[in-house]
PDB file of C-alpha atoms in Angstrom:
ATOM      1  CA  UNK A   1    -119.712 -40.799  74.977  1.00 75.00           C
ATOM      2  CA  UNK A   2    -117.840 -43.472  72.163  1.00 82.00           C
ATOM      3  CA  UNK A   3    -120.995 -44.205  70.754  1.00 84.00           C
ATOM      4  CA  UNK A   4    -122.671 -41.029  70.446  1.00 86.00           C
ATOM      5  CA  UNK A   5    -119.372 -39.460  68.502  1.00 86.00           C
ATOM      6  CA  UNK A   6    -119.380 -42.499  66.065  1.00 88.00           C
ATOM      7  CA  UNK A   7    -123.150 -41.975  65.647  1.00 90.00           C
ATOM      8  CA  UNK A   8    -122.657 -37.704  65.004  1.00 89.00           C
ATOM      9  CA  UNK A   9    -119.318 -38.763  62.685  1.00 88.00           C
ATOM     10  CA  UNK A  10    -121.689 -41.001  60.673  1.00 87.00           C
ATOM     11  CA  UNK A  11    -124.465 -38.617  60.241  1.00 86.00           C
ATOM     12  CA  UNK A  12    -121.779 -35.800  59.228  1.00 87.00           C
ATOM     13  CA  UNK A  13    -120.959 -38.095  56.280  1.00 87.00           C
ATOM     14  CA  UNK A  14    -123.996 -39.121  55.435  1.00 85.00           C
ATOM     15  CA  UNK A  15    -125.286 -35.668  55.278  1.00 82.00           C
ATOM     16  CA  UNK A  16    -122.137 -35.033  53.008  1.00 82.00           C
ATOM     17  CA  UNK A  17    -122.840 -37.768  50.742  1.00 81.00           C
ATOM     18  CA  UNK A  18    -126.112 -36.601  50.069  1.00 76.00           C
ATOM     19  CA  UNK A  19    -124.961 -33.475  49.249  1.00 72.00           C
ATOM     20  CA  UNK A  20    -122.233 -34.214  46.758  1.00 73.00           C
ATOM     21  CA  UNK A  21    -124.806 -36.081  45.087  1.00 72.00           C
ATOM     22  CA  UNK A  22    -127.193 -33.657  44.874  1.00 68.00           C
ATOM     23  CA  UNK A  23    -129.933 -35.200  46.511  1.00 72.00           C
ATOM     24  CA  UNK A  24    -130.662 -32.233  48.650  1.00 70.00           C
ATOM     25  CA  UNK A  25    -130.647 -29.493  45.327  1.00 66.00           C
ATOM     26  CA  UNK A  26    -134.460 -29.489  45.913  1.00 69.00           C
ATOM     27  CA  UNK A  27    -134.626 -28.246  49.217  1.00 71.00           C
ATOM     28  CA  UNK A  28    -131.460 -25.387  47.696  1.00 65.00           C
ATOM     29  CA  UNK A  29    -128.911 -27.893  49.069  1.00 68.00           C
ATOM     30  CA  UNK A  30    -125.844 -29.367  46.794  1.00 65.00           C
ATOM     31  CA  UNK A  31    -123.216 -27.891  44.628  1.00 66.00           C
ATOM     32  CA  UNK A  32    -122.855 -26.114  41.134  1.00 64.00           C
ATOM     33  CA  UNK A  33    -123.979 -27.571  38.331  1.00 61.00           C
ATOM     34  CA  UNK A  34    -121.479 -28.254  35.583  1.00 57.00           C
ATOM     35  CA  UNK A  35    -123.406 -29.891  33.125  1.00 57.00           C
ATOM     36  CA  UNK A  36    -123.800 -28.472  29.473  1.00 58.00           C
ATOM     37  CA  UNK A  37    -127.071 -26.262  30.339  1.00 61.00           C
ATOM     38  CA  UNK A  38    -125.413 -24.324  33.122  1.00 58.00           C
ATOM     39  CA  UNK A  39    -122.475 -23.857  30.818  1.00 64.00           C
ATOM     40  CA  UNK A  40    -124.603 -22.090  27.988  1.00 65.00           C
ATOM     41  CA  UNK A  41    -126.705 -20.136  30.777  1.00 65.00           C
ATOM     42  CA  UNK A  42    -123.051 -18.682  31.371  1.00 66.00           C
ATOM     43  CA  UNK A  43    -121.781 -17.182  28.361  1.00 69.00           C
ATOM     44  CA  UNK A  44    -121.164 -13.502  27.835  1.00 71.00           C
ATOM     45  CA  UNK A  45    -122.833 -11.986  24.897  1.00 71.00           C
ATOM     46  CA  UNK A  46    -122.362 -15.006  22.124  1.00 70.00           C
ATOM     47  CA  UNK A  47    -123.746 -12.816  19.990  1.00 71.00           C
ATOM     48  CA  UNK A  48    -120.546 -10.841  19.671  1.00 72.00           C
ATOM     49  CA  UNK A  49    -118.953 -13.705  18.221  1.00 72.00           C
ATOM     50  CA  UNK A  50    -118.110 -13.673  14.275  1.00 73.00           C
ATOM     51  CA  UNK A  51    -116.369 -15.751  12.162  1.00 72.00           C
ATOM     52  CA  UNK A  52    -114.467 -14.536   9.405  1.00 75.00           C
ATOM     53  CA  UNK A  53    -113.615 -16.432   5.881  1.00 71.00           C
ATOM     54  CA  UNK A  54    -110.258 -15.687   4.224  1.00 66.00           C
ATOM     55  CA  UNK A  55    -110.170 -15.871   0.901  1.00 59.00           C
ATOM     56  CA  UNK A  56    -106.366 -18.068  -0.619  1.00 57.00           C
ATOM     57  CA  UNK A  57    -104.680 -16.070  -3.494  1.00 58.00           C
ATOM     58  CA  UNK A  58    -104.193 -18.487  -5.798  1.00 55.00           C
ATOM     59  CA  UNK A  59    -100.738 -17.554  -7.761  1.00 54.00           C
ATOM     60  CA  UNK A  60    -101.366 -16.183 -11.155  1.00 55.00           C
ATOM     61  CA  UNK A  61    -101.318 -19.310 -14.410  1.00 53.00           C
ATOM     62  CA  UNK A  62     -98.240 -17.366 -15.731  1.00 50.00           C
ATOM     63  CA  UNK A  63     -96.451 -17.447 -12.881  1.00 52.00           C
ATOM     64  CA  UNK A  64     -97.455 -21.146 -11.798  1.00 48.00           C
ATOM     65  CA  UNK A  65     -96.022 -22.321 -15.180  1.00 50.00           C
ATOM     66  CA  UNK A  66     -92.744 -20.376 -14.604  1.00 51.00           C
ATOM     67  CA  UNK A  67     -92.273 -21.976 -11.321  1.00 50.00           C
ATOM     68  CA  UNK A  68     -93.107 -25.565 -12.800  1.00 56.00           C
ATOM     69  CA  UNK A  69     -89.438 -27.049 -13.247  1.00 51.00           C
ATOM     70  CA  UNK A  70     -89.634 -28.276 -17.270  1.00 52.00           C
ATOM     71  CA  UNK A  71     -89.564 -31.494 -17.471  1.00 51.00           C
ATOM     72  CA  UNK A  72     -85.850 -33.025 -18.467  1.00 51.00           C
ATOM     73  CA  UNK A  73     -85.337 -36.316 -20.669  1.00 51.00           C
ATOM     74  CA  UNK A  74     -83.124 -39.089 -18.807  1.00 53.00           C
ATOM     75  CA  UNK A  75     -80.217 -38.265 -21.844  1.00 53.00           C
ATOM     76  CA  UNK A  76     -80.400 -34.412 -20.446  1.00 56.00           C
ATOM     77  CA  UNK A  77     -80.433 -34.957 -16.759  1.00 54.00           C
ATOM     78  CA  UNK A  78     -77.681 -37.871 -17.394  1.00 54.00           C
ATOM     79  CA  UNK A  79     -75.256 -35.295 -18.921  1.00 60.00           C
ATOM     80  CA  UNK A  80     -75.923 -32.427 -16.633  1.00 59.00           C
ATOM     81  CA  UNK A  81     -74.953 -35.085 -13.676  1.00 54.00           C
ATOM     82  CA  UNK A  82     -72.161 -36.127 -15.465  1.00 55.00           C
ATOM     83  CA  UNK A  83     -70.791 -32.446 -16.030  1.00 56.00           C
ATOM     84  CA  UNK A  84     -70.996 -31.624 -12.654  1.00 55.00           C
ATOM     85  CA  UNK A  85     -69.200 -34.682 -11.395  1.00 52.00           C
ATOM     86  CA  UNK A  86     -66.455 -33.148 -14.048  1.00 51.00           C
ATOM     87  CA  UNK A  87     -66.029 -29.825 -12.269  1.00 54.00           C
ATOM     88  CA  UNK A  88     -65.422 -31.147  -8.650  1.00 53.00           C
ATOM     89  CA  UNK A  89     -62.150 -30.504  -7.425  1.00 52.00           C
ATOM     90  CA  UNK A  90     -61.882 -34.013  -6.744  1.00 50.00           C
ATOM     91  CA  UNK A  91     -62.235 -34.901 -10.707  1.00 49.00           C
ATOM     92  CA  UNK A  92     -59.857 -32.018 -11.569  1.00 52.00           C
ATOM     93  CA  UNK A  93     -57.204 -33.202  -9.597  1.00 48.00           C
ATOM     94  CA  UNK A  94     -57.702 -36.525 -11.168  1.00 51.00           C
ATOM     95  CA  UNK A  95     -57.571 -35.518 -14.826  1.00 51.00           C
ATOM     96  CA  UNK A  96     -54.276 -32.851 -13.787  1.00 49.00           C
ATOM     97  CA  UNK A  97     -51.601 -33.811 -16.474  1.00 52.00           C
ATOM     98  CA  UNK A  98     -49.424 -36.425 -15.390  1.00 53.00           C
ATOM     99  CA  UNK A  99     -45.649 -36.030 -15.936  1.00 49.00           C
ATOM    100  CA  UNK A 100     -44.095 -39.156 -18.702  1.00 50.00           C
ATOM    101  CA  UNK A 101     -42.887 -41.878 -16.531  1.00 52.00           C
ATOM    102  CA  UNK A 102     -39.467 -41.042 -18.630  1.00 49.00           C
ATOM    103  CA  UNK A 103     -39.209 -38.096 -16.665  1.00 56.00           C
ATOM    104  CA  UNK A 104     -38.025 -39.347 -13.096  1.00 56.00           C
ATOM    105  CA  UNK A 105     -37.844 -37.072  -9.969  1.00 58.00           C
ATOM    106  CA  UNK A 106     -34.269 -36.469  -9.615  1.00 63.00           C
ATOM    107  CA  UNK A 107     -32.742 -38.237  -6.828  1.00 62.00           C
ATOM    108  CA  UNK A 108     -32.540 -36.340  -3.645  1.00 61.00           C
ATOM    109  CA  UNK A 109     -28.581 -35.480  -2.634  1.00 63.00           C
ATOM    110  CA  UNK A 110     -26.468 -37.944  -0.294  1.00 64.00           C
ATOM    111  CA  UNK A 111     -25.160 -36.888   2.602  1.00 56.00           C
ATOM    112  CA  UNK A 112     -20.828 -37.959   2.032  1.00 59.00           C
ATOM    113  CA  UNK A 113     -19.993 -40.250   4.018  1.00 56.00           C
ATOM    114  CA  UNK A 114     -18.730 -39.973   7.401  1.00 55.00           C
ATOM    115  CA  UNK A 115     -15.141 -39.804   8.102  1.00 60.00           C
ATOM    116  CA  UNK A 116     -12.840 -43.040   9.619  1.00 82.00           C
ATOM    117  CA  UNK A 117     -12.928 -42.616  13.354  1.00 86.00           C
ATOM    118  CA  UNK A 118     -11.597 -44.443  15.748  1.00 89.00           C
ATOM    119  CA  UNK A 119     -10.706 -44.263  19.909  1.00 92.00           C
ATOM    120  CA  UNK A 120      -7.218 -43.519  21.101  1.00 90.00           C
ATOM    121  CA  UNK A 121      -5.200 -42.480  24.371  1.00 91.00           C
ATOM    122  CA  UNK A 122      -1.791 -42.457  25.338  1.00 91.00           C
ATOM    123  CA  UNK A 123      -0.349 -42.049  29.148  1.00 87.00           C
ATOM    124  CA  UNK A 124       0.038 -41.970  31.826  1.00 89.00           C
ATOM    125  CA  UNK A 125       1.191 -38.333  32.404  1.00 91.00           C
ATOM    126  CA  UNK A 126       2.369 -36.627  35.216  1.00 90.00           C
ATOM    127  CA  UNK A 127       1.262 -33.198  36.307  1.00 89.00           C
ATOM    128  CA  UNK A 128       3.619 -31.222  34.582  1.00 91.00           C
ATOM    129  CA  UNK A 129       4.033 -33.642  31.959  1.00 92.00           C
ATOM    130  CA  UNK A 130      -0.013 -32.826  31.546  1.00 92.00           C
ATOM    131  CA  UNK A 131       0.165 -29.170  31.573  1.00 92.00           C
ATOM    132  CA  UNK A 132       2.673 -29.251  28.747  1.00 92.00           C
ATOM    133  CA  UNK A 133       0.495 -31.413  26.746  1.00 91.00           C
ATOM    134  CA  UNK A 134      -2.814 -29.087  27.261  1.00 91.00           C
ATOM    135  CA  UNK A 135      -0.696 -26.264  26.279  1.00 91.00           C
ATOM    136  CA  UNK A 136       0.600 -27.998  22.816  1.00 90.00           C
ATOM    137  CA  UNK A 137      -3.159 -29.154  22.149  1.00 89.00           C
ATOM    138  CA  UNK A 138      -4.204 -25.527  22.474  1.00 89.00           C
ATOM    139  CA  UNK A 139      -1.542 -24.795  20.266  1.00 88.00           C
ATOM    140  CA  UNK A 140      -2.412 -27.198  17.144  1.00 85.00           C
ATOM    141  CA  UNK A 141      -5.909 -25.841  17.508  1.00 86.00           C
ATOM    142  CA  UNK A 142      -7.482 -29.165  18.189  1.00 84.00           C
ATOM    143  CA  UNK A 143     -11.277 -29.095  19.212  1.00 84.00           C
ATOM    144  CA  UNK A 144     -11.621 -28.532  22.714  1.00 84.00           C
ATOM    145  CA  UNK A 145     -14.776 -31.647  22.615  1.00 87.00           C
ATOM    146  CA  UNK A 146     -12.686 -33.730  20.226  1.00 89.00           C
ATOM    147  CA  UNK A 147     -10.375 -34.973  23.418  1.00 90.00           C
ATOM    148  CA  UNK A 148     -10.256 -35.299  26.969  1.00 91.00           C
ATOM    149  CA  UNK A 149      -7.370 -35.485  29.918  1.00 90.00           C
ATOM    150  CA  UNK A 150      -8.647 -38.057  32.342  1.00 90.00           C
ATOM    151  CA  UNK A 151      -7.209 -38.399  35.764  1.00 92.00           C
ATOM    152  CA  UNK A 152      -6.962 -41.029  38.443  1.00 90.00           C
ATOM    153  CA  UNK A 153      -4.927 -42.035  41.518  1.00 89.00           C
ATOM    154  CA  UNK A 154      -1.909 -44.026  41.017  1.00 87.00           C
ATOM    155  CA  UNK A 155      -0.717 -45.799  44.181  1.00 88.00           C
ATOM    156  CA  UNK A 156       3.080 -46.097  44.847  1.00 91.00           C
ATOM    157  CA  UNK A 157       5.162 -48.873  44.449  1.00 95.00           C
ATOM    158  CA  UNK A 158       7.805 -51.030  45.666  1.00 96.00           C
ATOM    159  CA  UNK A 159      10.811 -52.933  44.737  1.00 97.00           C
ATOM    160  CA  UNK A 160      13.214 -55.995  46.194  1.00 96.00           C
ATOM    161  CA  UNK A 161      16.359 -54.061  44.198  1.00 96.00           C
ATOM    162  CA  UNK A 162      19.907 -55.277  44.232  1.00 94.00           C
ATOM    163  CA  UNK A 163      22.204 -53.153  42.596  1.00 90.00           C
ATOM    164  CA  UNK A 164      23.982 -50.734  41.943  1.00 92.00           C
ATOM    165  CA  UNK A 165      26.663 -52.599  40.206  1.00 94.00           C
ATOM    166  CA  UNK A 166      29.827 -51.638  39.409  1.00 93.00           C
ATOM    167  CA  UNK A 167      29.797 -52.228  35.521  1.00 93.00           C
ATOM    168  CA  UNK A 168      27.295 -54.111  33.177  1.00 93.00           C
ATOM    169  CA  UNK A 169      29.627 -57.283  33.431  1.00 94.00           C
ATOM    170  CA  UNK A 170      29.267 -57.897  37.036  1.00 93.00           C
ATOM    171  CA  UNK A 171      25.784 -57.294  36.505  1.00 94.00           C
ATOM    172  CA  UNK A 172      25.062 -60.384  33.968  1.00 94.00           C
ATOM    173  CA  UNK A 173      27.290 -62.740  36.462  1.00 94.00           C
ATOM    174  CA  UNK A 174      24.837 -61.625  39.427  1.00 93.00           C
ATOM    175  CA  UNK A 175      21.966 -62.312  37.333  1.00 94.00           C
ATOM    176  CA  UNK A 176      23.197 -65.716  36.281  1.00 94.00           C
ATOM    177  CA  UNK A 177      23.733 -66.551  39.807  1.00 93.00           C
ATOM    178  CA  UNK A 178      20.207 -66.009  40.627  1.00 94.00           C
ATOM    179  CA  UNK A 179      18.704 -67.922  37.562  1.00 93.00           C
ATOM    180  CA  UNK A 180      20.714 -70.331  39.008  1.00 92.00           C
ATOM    181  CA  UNK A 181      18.627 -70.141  42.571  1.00 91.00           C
ATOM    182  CA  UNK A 182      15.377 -70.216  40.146  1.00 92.00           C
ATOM    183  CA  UNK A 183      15.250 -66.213  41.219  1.00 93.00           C
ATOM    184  CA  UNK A 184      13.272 -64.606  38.494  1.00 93.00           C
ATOM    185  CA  UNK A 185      14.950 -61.142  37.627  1.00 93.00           C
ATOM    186  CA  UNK A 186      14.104 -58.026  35.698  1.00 94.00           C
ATOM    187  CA  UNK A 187      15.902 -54.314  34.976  1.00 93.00           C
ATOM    188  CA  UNK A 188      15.649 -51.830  37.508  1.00 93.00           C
ATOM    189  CA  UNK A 189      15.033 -49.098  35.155  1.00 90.00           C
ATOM    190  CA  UNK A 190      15.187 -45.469  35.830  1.00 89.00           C
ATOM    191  CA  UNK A 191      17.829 -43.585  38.028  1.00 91.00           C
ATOM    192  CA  UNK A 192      17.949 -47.445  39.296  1.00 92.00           C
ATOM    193  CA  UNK A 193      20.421 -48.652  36.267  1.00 92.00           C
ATOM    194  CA  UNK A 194      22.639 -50.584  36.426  1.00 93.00           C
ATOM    195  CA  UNK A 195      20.751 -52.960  38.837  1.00 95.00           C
ATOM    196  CA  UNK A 196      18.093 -55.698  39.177  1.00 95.00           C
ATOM    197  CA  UNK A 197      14.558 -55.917  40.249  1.00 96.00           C
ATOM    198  CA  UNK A 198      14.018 -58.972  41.778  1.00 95.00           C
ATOM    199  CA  UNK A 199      10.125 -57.734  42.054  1.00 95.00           C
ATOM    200  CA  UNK A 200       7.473 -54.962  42.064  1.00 95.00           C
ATOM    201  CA  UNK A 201       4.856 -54.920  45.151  1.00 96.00           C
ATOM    202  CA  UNK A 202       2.001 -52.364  45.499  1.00 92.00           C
ATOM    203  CA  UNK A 203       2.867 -52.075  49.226  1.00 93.00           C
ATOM    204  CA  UNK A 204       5.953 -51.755  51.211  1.00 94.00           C
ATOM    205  CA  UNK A 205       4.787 -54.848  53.517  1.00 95.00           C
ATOM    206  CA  UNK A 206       4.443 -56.979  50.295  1.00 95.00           C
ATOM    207  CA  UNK A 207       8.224 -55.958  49.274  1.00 95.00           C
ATOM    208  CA  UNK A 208       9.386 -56.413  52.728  1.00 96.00           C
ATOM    209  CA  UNK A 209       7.561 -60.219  52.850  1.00 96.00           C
ATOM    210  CA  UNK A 210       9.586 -61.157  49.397  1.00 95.00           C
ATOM    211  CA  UNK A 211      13.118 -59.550  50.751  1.00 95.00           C
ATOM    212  CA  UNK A 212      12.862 -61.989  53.886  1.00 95.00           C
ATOM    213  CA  UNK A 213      12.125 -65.077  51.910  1.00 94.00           C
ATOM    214  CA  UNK A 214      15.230 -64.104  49.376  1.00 94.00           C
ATOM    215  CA  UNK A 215      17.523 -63.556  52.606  1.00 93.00           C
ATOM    216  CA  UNK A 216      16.614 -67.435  53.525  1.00 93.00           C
ATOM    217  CA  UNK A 217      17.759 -68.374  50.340  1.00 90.00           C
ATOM    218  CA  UNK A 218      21.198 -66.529  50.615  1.00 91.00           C
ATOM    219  CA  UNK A 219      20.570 -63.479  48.143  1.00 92.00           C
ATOM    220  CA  UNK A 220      23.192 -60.490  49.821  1.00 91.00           C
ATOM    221  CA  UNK A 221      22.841 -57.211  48.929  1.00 92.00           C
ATOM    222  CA  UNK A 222      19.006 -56.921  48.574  1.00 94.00           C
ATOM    223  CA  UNK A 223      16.780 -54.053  49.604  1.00 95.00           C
ATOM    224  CA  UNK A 224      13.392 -52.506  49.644  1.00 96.00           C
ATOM    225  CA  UNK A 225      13.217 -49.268  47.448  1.00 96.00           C
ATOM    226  CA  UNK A 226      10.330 -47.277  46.546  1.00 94.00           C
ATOM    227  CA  UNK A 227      10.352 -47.212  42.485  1.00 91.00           C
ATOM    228  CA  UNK A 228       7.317 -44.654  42.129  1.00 88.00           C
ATOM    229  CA  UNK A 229       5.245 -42.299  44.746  1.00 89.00           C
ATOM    230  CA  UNK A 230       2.134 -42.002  45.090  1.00 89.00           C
ATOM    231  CA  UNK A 231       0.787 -39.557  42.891  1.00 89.00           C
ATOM    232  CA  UNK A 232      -2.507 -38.356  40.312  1.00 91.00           C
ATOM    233  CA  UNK A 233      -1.551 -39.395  36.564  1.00 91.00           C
ATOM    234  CA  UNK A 234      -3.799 -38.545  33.551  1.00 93.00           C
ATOM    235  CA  UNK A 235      -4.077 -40.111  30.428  1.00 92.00           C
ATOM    236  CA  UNK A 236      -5.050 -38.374  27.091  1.00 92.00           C
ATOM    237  CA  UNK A 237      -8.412 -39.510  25.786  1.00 91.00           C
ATOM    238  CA  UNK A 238      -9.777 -38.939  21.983  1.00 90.00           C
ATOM    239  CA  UNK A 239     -13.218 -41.116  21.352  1.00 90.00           C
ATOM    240  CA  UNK A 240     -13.641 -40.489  18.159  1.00 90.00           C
ATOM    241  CA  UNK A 241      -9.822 -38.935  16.671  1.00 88.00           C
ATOM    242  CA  UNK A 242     -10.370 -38.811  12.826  1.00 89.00           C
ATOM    243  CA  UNK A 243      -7.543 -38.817  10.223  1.00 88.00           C
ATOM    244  CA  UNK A 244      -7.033 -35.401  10.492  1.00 87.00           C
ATOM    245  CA  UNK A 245      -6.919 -35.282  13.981  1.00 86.00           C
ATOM    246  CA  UNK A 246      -3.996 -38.349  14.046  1.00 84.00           C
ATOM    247  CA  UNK A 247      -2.321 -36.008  11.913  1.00 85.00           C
ATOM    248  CA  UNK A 248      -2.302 -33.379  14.505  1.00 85.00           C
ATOM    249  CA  UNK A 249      -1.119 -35.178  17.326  1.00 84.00           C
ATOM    250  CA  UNK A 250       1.740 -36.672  15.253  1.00 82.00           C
ATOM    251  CA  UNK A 251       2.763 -33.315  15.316  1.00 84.00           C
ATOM    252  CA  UNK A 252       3.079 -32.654  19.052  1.00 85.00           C
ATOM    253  CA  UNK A 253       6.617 -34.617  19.339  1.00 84.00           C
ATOM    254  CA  UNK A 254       7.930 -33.796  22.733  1.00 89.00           C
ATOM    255  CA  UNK A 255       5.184 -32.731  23.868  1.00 89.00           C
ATOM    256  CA  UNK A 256       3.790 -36.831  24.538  1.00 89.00           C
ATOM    257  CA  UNK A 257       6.601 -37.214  26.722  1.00 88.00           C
ATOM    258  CA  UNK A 258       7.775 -40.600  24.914  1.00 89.00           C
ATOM    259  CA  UNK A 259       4.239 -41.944  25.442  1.00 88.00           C
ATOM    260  CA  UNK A 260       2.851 -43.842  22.217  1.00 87.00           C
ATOM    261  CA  UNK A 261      -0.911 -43.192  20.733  1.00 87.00           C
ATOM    262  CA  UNK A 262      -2.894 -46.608  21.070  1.00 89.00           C
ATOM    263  CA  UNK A 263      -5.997 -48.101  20.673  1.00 90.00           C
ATOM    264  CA  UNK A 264      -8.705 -46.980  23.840  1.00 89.00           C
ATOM    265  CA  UNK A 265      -8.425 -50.333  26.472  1.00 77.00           C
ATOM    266  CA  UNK A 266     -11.909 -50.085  27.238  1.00 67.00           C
ATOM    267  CA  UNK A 267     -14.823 -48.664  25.071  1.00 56.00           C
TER     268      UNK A 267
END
């Protein structure tokens, strides 16, 4: 059954070779001729086809010559170039009059100078002692951004006092007495006068330490006071006060509460 397949397959293209190559057109076999003849025996009426000369319009001599350019010397055609390069804007800008180098611009206006300034504060202030102070800047008319009351938390403190004394005189021998013991004294100040501080101590434990080792070395009389409260200070700030400005705050007198105008501590 194999064989006879491959033997009908072989004769199928066999049979189709010979008629692609025309070997059966005698017996009316084979495909359509292409070549040249069969092409002409299938045109549609050639005859129809005419061809038609046009005829060029040469311009008339007159006008011909006008649109000849005439013919320019180098000198001409030179100058013409160079007139042109004249007129640009480029060249016009170029040849604008210059002012005489006499004539200078005039020198443009400097700004004056600016004024002496420097950073001052004074303080601290109490509460009260701040709220007068605010009112009496108001009052001089003093830029509101020209100063500034800053607050902060002072802690209380402590004293070893011995005092009060009876008169100043019994005062100096008590203090001799001690500078005798190598007992370092100072003032009492305050509502404290006349008396002696025989030292200031952030804490009440720190005062009460320093009474206990004056006891053991005989001192009578001592005791632990409390010199300041706890309490929120403020102290007046001016960055930049100018001369004016000093002048201004010279004239607020009681109003500083003794306090003296000095130089910022920190920048």
């Amino acid at each position: 059954m194999l064989r006879l397949l491959l033997i009908l397959l072989f004769a199928a293209n066999l049979a189709y070779a010979a008629w692609g190559q025309g070997w059966l057109v005698a017996v009316g076999w084979g495909p359509s001729p292409t070549n040249e003849p069969w092409r002409l025996e299938k045109q549609m009426r050639p005859e129809a086809v005419q061809l038609i000369a046009v005829a060029a319009n040469p311009p008339p001599a007159a006008d011909a010559a006008a649109a000849r350019p005439t013919p320019k010397t180098e000198a001409a055609a030179a100058e013409e170039i160079s007139n042109t390069d004249s007129n640009t804007p480029t060249n016009q800008a170029n040849k604008a009059p210059t002012a005489p180098e006499s004539e200078a611009a005039p020198a443009a206006p400097t700004a004056p100078p600016a004024p002496d300034t420097q950073c001052l504060q004074a303080g601290p202030f109490s509460q009260d002692e701040a709220k007068t102070l605010r009112n009496a800047l108001r009052a001089q008319e003093l830029a509101w951004d020209s100063y500034e009351m800053r607050s902060q938390d002072m802690p209380g403190r402590w004293m070893v006092y011995l005092g009060k004394f009876p008169s100043q005189e019994l005062l100096n021998r008590q203090r001799t007495s001690l500078r005798a013991q190598n007992i370092d004294t100072d003032r009492a100040g305050g509502n404290l006068e006349p008396g002696l501080s025989l030292g200031r101590f952030s804490s009440e434990e720190a005062a009460t330490r320093e009474l206990t080792r004056l006891l053991r070395k005989g001192v009578r009389g001592a005791r632990v006071v409390q010199e300041r409260a706890a309490a929120q200070v403020f102290t007046l700030r001016l960055p930049a006060a100018t001369a004016a400005q000093q002048a201004q705050l010279g004239a607020l007198g009681p109003a500083l509460a003794g306090k003296v105008l000095q130089r910022c501590e920190e920048p």
